[in-house]
Short mmCIF file of C-alpha atoms (C1' of nucleotides) in Angstrom, two decimals:
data_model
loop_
_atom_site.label_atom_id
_atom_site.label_comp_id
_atom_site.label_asym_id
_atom_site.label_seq_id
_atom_site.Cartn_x
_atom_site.Cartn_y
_atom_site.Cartn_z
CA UNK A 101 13.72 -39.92 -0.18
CA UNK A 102 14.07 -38.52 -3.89
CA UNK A 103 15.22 -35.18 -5.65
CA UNK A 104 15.95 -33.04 -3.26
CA UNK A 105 15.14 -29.56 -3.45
CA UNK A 106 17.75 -27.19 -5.08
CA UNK A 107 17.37 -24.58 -3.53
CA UNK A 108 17.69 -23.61 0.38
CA UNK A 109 14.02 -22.51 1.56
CA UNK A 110 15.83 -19.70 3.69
CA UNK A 111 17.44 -18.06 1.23
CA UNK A 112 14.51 -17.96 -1.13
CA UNK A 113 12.64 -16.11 1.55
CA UNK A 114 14.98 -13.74 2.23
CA UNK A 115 15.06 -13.08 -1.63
CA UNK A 116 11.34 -12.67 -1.60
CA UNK A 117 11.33 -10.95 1.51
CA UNK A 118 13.65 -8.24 -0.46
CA UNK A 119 10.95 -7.86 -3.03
CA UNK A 120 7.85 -7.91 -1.06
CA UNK A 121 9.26 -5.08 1.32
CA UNK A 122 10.09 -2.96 -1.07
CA UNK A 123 7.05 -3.36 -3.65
CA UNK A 124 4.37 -4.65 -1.14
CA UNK A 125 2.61 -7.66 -1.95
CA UNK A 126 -0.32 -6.41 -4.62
CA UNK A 127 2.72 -4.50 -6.54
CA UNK A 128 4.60 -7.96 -6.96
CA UNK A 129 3.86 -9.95 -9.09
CA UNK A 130 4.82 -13.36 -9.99
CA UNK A 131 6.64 -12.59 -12.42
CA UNK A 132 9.04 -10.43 -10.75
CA UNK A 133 9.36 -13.77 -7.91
CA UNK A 134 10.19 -15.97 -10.81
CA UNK A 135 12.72 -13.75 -11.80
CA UNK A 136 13.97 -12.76 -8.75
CA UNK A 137 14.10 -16.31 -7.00
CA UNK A 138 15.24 -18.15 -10.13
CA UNK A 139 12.38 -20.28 -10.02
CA UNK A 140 9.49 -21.48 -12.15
CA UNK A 141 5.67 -21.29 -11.17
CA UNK A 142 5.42 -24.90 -10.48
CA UNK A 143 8.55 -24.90 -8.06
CA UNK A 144 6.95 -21.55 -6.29
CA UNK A 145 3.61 -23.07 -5.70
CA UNK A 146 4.81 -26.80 -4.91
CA UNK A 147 6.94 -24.77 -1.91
CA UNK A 148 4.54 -22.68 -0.16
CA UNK A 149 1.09 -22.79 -2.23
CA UNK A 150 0.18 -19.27 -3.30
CA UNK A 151 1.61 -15.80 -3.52
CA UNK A 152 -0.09 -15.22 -0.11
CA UNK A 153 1.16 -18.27 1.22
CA UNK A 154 4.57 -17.14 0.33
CA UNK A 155 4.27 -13.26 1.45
CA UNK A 156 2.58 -14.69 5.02
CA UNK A 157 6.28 -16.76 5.54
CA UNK A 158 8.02 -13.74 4.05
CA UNK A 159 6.23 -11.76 6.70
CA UNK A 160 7.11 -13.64 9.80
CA UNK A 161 10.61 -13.90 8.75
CA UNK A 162 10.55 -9.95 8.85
CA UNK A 163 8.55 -10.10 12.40
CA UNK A 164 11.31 -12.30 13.64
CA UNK A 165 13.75 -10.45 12.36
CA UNK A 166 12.50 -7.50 14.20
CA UNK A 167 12.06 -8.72 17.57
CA UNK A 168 15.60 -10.53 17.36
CA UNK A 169 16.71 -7.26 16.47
CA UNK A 170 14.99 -5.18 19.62
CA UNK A 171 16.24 -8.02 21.89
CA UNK A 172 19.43 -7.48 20.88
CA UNK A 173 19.56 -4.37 21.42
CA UNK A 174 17.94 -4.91 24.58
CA UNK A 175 20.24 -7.16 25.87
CA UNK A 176 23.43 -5.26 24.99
CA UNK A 177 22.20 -2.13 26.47
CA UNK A 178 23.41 -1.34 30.31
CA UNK A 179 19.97 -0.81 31.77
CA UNK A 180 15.84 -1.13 30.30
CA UNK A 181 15.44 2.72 29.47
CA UNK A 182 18.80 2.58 27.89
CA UNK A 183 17.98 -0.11 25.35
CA UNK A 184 14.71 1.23 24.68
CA UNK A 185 16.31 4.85 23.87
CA UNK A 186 19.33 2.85 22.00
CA UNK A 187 16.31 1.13 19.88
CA UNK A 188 15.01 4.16 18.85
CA UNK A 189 18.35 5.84 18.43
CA UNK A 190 19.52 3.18 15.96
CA UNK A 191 16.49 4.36 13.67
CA UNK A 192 18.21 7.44 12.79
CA UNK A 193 20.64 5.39 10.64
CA UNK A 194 19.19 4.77 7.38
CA UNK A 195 19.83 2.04 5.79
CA UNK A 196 20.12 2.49 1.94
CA UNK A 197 20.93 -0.69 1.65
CA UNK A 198 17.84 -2.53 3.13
CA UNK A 199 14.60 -2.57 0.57
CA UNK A 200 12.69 -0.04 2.38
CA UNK A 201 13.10 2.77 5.20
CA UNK A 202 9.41 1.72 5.85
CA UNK A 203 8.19 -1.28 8.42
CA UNK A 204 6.66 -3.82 6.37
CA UNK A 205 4.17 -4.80 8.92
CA UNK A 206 2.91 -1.10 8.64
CA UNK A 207 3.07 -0.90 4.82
CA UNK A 208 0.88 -4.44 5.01
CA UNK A 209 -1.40 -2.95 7.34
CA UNK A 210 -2.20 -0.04 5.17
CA UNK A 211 -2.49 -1.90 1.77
CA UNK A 212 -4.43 -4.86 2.87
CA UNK A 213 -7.89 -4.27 2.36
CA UNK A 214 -10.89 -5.36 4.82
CA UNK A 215 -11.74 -7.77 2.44
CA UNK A 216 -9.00 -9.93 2.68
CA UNK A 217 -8.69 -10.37 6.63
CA UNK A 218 -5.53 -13.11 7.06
CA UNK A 219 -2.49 -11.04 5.99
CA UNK A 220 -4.07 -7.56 7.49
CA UNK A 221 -4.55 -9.80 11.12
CA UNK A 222 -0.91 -11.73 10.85
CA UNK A 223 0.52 -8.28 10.55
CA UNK A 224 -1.28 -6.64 12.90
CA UNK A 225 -0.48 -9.79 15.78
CA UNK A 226 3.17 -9.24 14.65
CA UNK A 227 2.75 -5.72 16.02
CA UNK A 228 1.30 -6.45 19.02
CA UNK A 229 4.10 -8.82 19.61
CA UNK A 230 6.54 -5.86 19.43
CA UNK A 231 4.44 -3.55 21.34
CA UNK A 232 4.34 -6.01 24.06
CA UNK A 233 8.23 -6.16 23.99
CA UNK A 234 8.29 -2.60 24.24
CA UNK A 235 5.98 -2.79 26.99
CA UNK A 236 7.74 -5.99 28.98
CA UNK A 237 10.72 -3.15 28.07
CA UNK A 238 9.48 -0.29 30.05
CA UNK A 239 8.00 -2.26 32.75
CA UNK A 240 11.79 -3.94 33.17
CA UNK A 241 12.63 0.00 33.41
CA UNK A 242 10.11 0.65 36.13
CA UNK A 243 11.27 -2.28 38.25
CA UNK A 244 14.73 -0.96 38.32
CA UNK A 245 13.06 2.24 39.36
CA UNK A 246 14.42 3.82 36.15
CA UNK A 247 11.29 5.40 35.58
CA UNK A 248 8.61 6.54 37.82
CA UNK A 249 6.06 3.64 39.70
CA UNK A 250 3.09 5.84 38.32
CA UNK A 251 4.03 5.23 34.47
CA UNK A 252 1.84 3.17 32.44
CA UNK A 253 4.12 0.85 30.36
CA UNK A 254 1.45 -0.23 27.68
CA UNK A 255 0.77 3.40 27.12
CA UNK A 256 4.51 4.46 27.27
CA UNK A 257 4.91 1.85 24.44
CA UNK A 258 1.97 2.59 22.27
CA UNK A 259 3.98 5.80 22.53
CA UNK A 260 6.77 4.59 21.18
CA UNK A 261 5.63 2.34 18.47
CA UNK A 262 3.41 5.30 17.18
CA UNK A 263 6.71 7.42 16.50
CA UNK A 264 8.22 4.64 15.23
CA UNK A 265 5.89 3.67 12.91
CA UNK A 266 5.81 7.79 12.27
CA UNK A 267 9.53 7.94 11.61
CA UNK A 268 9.98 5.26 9.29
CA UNK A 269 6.85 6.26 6.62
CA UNK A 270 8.76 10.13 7.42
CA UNK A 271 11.87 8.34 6.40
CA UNK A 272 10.39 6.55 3.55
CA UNK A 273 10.28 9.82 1.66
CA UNK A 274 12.72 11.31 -0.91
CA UNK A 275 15.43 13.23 0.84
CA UNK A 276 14.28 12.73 3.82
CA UNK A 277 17.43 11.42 5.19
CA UNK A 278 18.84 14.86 6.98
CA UNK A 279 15.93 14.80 9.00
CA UNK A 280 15.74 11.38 9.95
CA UNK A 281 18.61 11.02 12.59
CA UNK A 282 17.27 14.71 14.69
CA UNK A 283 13.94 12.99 15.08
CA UNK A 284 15.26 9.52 16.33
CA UNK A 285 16.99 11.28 18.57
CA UNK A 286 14.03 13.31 19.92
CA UNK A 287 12.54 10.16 20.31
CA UNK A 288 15.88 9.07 22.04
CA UNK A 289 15.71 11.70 24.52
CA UNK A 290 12.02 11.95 25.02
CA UNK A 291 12.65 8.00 26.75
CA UNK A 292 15.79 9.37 28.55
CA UNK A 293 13.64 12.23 29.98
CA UNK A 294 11.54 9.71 31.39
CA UNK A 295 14.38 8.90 33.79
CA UNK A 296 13.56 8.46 37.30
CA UNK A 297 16.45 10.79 39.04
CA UNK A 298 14.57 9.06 42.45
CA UNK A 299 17.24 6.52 41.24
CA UNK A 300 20.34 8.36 41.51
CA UNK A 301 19.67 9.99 44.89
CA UNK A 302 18.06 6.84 46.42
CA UNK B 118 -23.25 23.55 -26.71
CA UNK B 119 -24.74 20.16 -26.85
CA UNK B 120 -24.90 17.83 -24.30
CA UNK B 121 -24.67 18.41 -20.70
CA UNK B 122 -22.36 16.01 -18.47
CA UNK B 123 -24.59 14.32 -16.13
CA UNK B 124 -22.50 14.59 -13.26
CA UNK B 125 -21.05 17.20 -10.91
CA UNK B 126 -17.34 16.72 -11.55
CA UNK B 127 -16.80 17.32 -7.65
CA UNK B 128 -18.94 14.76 -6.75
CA UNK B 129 -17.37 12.48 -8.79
CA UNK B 130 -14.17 12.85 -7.24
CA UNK B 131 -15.28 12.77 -3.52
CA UNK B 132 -16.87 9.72 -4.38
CA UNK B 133 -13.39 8.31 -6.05
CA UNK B 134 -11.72 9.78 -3.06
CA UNK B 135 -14.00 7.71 -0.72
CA UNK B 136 -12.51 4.66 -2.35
CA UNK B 137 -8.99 5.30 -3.40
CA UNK B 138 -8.47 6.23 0.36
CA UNK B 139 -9.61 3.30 2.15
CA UNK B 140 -8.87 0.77 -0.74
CA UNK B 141 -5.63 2.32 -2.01
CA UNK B 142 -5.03 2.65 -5.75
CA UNK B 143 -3.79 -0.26 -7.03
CA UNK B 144 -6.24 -2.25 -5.09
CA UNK B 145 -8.94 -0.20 -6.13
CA UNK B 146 -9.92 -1.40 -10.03
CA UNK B 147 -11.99 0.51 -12.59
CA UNK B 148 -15.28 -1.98 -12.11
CA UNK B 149 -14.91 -0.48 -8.20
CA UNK B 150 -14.84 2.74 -9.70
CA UNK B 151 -17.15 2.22 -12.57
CA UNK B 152 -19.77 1.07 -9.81
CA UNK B 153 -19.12 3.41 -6.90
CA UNK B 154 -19.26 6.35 -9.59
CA UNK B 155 -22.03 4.79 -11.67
CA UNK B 156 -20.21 5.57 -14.45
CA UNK B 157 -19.36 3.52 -17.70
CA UNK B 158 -15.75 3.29 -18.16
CA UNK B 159 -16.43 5.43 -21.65
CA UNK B 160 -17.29 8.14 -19.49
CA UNK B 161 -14.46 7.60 -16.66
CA UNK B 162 -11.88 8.15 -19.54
CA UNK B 163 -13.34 10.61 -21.34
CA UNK B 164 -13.33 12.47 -18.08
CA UNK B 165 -10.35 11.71 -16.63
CA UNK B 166 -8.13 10.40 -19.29
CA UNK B 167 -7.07 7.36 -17.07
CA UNK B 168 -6.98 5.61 -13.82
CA UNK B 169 -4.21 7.46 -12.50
CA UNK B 170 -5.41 10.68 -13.92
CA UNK B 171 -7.92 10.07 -11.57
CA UNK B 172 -6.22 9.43 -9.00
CA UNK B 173 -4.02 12.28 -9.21
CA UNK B 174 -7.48 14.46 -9.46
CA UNK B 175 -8.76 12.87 -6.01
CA UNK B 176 -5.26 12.97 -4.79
CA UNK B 177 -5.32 16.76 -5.08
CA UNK B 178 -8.85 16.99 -3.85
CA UNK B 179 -7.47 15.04 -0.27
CA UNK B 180 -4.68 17.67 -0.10
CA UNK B 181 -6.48 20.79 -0.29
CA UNK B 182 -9.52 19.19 2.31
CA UNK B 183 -6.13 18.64 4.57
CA UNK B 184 -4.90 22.19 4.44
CA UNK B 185 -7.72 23.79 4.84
CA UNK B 186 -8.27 21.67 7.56
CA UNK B 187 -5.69 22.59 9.33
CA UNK B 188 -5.91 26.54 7.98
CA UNK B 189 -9.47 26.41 9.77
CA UNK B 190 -8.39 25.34 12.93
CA UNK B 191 -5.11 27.72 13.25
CA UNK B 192 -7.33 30.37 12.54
CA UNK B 193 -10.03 29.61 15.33
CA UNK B 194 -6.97 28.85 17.58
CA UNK B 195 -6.54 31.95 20.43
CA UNK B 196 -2.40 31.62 18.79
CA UNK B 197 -0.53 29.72 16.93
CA UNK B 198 0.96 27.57 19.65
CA UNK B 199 -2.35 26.64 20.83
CA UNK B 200 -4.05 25.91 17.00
CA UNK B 201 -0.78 23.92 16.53
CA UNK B 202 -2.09 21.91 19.74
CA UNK B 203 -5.59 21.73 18.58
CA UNK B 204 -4.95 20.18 15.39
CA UNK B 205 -2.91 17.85 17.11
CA UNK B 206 -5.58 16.65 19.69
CA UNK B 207 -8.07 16.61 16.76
CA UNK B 208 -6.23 13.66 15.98
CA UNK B 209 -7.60 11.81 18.92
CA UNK B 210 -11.33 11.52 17.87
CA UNK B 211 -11.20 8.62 15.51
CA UNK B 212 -13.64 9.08 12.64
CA UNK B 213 -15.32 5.99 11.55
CA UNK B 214 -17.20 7.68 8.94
CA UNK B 215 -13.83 8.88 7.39
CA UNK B 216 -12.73 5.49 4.30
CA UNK B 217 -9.57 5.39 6.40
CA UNK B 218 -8.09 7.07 9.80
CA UNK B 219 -4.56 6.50 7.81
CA UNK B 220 -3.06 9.68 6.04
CA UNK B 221 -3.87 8.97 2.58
CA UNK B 222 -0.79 10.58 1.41
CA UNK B 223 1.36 8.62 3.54
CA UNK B 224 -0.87 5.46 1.77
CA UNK B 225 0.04 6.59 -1.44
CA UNK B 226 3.76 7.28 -0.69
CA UNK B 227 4.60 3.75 0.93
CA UNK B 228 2.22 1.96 -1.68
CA UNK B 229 4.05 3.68 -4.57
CA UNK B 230 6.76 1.68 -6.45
CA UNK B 231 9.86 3.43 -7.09
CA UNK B 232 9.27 2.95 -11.01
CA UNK B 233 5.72 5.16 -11.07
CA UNK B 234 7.56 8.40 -9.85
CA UNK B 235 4.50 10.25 -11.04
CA UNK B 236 1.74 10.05 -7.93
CA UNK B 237 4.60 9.39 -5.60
CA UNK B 238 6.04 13.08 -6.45
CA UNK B 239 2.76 14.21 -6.36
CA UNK B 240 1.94 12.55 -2.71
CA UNK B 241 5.32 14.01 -1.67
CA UNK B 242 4.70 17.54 -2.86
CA UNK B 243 1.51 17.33 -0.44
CA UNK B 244 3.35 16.03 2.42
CA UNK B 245 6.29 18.87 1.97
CA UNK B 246 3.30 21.51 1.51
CA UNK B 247 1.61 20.62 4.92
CA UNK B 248 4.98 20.55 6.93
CA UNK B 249 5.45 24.06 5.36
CA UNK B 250 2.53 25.05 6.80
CA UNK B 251 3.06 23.70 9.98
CA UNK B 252 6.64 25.10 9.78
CA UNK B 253 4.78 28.30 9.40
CA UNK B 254 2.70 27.95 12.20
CA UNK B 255 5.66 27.33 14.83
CA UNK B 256 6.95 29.99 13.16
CA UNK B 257 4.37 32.38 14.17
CA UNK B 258 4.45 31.06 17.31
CA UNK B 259 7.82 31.81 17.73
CA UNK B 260 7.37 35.48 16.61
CA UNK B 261 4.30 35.82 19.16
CA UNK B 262 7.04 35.03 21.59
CA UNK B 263 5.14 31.80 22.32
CA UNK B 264 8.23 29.49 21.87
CA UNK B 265 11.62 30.17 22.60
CA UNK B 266 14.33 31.81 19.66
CA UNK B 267 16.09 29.20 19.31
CA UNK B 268 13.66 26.98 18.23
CA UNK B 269 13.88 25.68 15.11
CA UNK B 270 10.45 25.72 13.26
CA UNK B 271 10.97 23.18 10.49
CA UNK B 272 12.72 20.90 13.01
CA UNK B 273 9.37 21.18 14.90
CA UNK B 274 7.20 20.71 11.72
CA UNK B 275 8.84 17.76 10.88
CA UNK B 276 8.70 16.12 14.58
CA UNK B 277 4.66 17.27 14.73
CA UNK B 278 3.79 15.49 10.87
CA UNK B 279 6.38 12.49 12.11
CA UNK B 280 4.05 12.24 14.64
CA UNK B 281 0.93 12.54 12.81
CA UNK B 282 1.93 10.00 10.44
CA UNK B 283 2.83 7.48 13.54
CA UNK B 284 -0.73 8.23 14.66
CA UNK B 285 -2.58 7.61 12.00
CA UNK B 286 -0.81 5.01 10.51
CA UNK B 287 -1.38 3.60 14.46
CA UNK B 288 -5.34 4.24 14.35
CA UNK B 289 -5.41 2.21 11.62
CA UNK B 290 -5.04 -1.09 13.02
CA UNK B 291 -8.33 -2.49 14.68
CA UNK B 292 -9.17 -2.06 17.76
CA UNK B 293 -6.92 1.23 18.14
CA UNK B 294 -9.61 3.42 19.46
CA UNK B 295 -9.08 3.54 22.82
CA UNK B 296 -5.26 4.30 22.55
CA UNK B 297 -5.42 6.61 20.37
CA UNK B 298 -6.75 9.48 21.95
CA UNK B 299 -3.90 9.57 24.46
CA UNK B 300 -1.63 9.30 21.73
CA UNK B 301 -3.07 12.50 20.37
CA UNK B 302 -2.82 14.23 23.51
CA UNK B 303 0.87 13.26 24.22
CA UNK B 304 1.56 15.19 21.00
CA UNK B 305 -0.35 18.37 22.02
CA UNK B 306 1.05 18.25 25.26
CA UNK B 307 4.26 18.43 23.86
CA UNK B 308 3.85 21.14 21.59
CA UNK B 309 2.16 22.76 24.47
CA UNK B 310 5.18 21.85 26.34
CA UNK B 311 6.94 24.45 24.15
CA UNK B 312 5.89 27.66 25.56
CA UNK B 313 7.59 30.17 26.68
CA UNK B 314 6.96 31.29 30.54
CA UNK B 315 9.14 34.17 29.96
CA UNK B 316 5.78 35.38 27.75
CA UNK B 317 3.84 35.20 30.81
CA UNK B 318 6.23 37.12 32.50
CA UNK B 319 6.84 39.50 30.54
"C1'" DT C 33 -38.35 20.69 -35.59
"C1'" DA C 34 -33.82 19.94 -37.44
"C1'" DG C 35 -28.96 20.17 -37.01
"C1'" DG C 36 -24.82 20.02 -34.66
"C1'" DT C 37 -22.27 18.80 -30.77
"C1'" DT C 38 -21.13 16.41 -26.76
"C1'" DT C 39 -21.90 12.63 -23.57
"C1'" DT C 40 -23.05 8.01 -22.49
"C1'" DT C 41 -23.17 3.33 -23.38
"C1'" DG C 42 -21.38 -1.37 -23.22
"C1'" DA C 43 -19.34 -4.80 -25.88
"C1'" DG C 44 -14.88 -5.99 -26.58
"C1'" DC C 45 -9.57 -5.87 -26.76
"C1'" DA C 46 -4.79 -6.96 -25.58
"C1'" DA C 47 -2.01 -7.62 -21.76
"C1'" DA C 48 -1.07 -9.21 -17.27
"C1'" DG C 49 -2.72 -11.40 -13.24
"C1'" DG C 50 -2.35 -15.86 -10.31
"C1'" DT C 51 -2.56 -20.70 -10.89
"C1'" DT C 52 -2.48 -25.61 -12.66
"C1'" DC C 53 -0.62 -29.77 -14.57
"C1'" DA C 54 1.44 -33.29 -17.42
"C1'" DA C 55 5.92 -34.28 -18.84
"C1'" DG C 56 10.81 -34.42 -18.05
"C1'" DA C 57 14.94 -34.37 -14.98
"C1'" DA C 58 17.46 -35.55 -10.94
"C1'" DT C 59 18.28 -37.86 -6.86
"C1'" DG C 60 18.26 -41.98 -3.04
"C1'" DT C 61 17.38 -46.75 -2.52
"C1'" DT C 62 17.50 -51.51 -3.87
"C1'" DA D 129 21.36 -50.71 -13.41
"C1'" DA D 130 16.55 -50.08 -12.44
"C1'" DC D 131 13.02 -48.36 -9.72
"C1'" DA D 132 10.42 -45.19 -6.98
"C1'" DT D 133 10.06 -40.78 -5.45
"C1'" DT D 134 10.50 -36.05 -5.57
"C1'" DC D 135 11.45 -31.76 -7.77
"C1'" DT D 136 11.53 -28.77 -11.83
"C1'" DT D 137 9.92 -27.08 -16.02
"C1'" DG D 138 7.13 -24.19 -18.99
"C1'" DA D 139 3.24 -24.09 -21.73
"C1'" DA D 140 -1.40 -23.14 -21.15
"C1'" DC D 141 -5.68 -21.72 -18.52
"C1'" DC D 142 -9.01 -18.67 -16.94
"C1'" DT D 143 -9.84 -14.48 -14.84
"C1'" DT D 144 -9.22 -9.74 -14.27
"C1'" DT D 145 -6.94 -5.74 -15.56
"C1'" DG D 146 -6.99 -0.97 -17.62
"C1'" DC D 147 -8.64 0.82 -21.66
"C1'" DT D 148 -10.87 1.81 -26.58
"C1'" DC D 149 -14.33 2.88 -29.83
"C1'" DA D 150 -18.35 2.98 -32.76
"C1'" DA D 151 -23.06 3.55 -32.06
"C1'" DA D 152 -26.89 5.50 -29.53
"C1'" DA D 153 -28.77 9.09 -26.58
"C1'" DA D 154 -29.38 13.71 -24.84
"C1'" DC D 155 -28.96 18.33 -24.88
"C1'" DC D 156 -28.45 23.41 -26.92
"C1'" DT D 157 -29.05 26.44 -30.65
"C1'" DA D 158 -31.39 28.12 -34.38
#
DNA sequence: TAGGTTTTTGAGCAAAGGTTCAAGAATGTT
DNA sequence: AACATTCTTGAACCTTTGCTCAAAAACCTA
């Protein structure tokens, strides 16, 4: 052992995760990481190798983030549906304080180009990911006869995802923030409708 | 008079439009341009005083395709409730001819840093122009006695364009296809889901 | 055909991009 | 205290960026 590094690799990805979310990854440059990291080029590329290098751990930290999030949620909600519908709920709160009202896995999807395959596929598995928890979600929902045997649960949560990925570029606009909280809660309700009321008078 | 420009100044900009859509504009750089346009950049500037001049000019062109669009297909619609729907299912076919099935004003919204306020406004001012329209249409809709009073038509714009952004920003991951026609029909069917019976009754 | 005007060309600029590397600084071990 | 090892520094590199401009080319008018 030697020198050991001064800085804790966590908290510089947070930093740059901060950054990257809000600018996107062509819009930041290294300059602004320098700055915003308080470290030198040498230090940045002796830690994880290349701006892309950097971004790709920035962006699982944010896919983690997410489905840590969603499983909370999940797991502090009474029943399946009601998690789901608390999910979508909580979007209605904006959240000035976080980079950007936008997912970053969707921004990334729509700014990487075809020509550079790695990020645009390590996004798009991240979403997958969470459209299979929404999916394990609903199925959990349909086994507690919350909602109806005949549902399709992959559908039901390419549904969801969809309006969530709608919501957040809706809420990623100027003064949009009025709006924002009457259509989480139509997506809120749209998953409550859903409810089985088999269940109640079985 | 002297000299004639060689070009067809539409052309031109369908041809930038074709780019700047699927590529994005800061990923798209003037030797793209200079090449896809077979222009020298001499010309480019002369024409369009800058990069983002261009832009803005291409930007404009993708708006007025989009409401047009949309004015063509209200106005071969049997009502408003029903073009509304149409326009909505539209959605569904996936064209692979089209640069990008993303909204390329929702691209150039999320993509735009906070310190270029200049195509970001512009993007926006789109976006708020096609809700109105939409707003207008449920509106309509709502005076044919199609949906119920109490409706509120820019609550219902700004659910249907939530949902087109979700869409499209959806369709753009690969692979999408065969999800995203349902998608598009969920939407429909709930704008369908609107009407009024009393109007049949009546 | 000659003149005047506009467009096109393409070499080139200054700045910014991501990246490298040799030297110096700081630690753990002996 | 001295060494070995690791990390940090920051100047410099090469490429690409958006953009400019003087010269050449092409057209319309007369």
């Amino acid at each position: 052992m030697a020198r050991p590094a001064a800085y804790d690799r966590d908290e510089i990805v947070a930093k740059a995760l901060k950054l990257f979310w809000r600018k996107g990854y062509q819009a930041t440059s290294l300059k602004d990481l320098e700055q915003a990291l308080d470290m030198r080029p040498g230090s940045i590329y002796a830690a994880f190798g290349s701006k892309e290098g950097l971004f790709a751990e920035t962006l699982d930290a944010y896919a983690a983030r997410s489905t840590a999030a969603f499983a909370e949620t999940m797991a502090a909600a009474p029943s399946p549906l009601a998690g789901l519908a608390a999910h979508a709920r909580a979007l209605g709160c904006l959240d000035d304080s976080a980079p950007s009202r936008a997912c970053m896995l969707v921004k990334t999807v729509l700014e990487t180009p075809d020509d550079d395959p790695a990020l645009r596929r390590q996004a798009e598995a991240a979403i997958a990911a969470i459209e299979a928890a929404f999916a394990d979600g609903f199925r959990a929902a349909q086994e507690a006869g919350e909602i109806a045997p005949s549902a399709d649960p992959a559908h039901l949560a390419s549904r969801l995802q969809s309006q969530i990925f709608g919501l957040r570029a809706y809420a990623q606009r100027t003064d949009a923030g009025p709006r924002v909280a009457a259509l989480a809660e139509d997506i809120a309700r749209e998953i409550e409708g859903l409810a089985n009321s088999d269940d109640a008078e079985a």
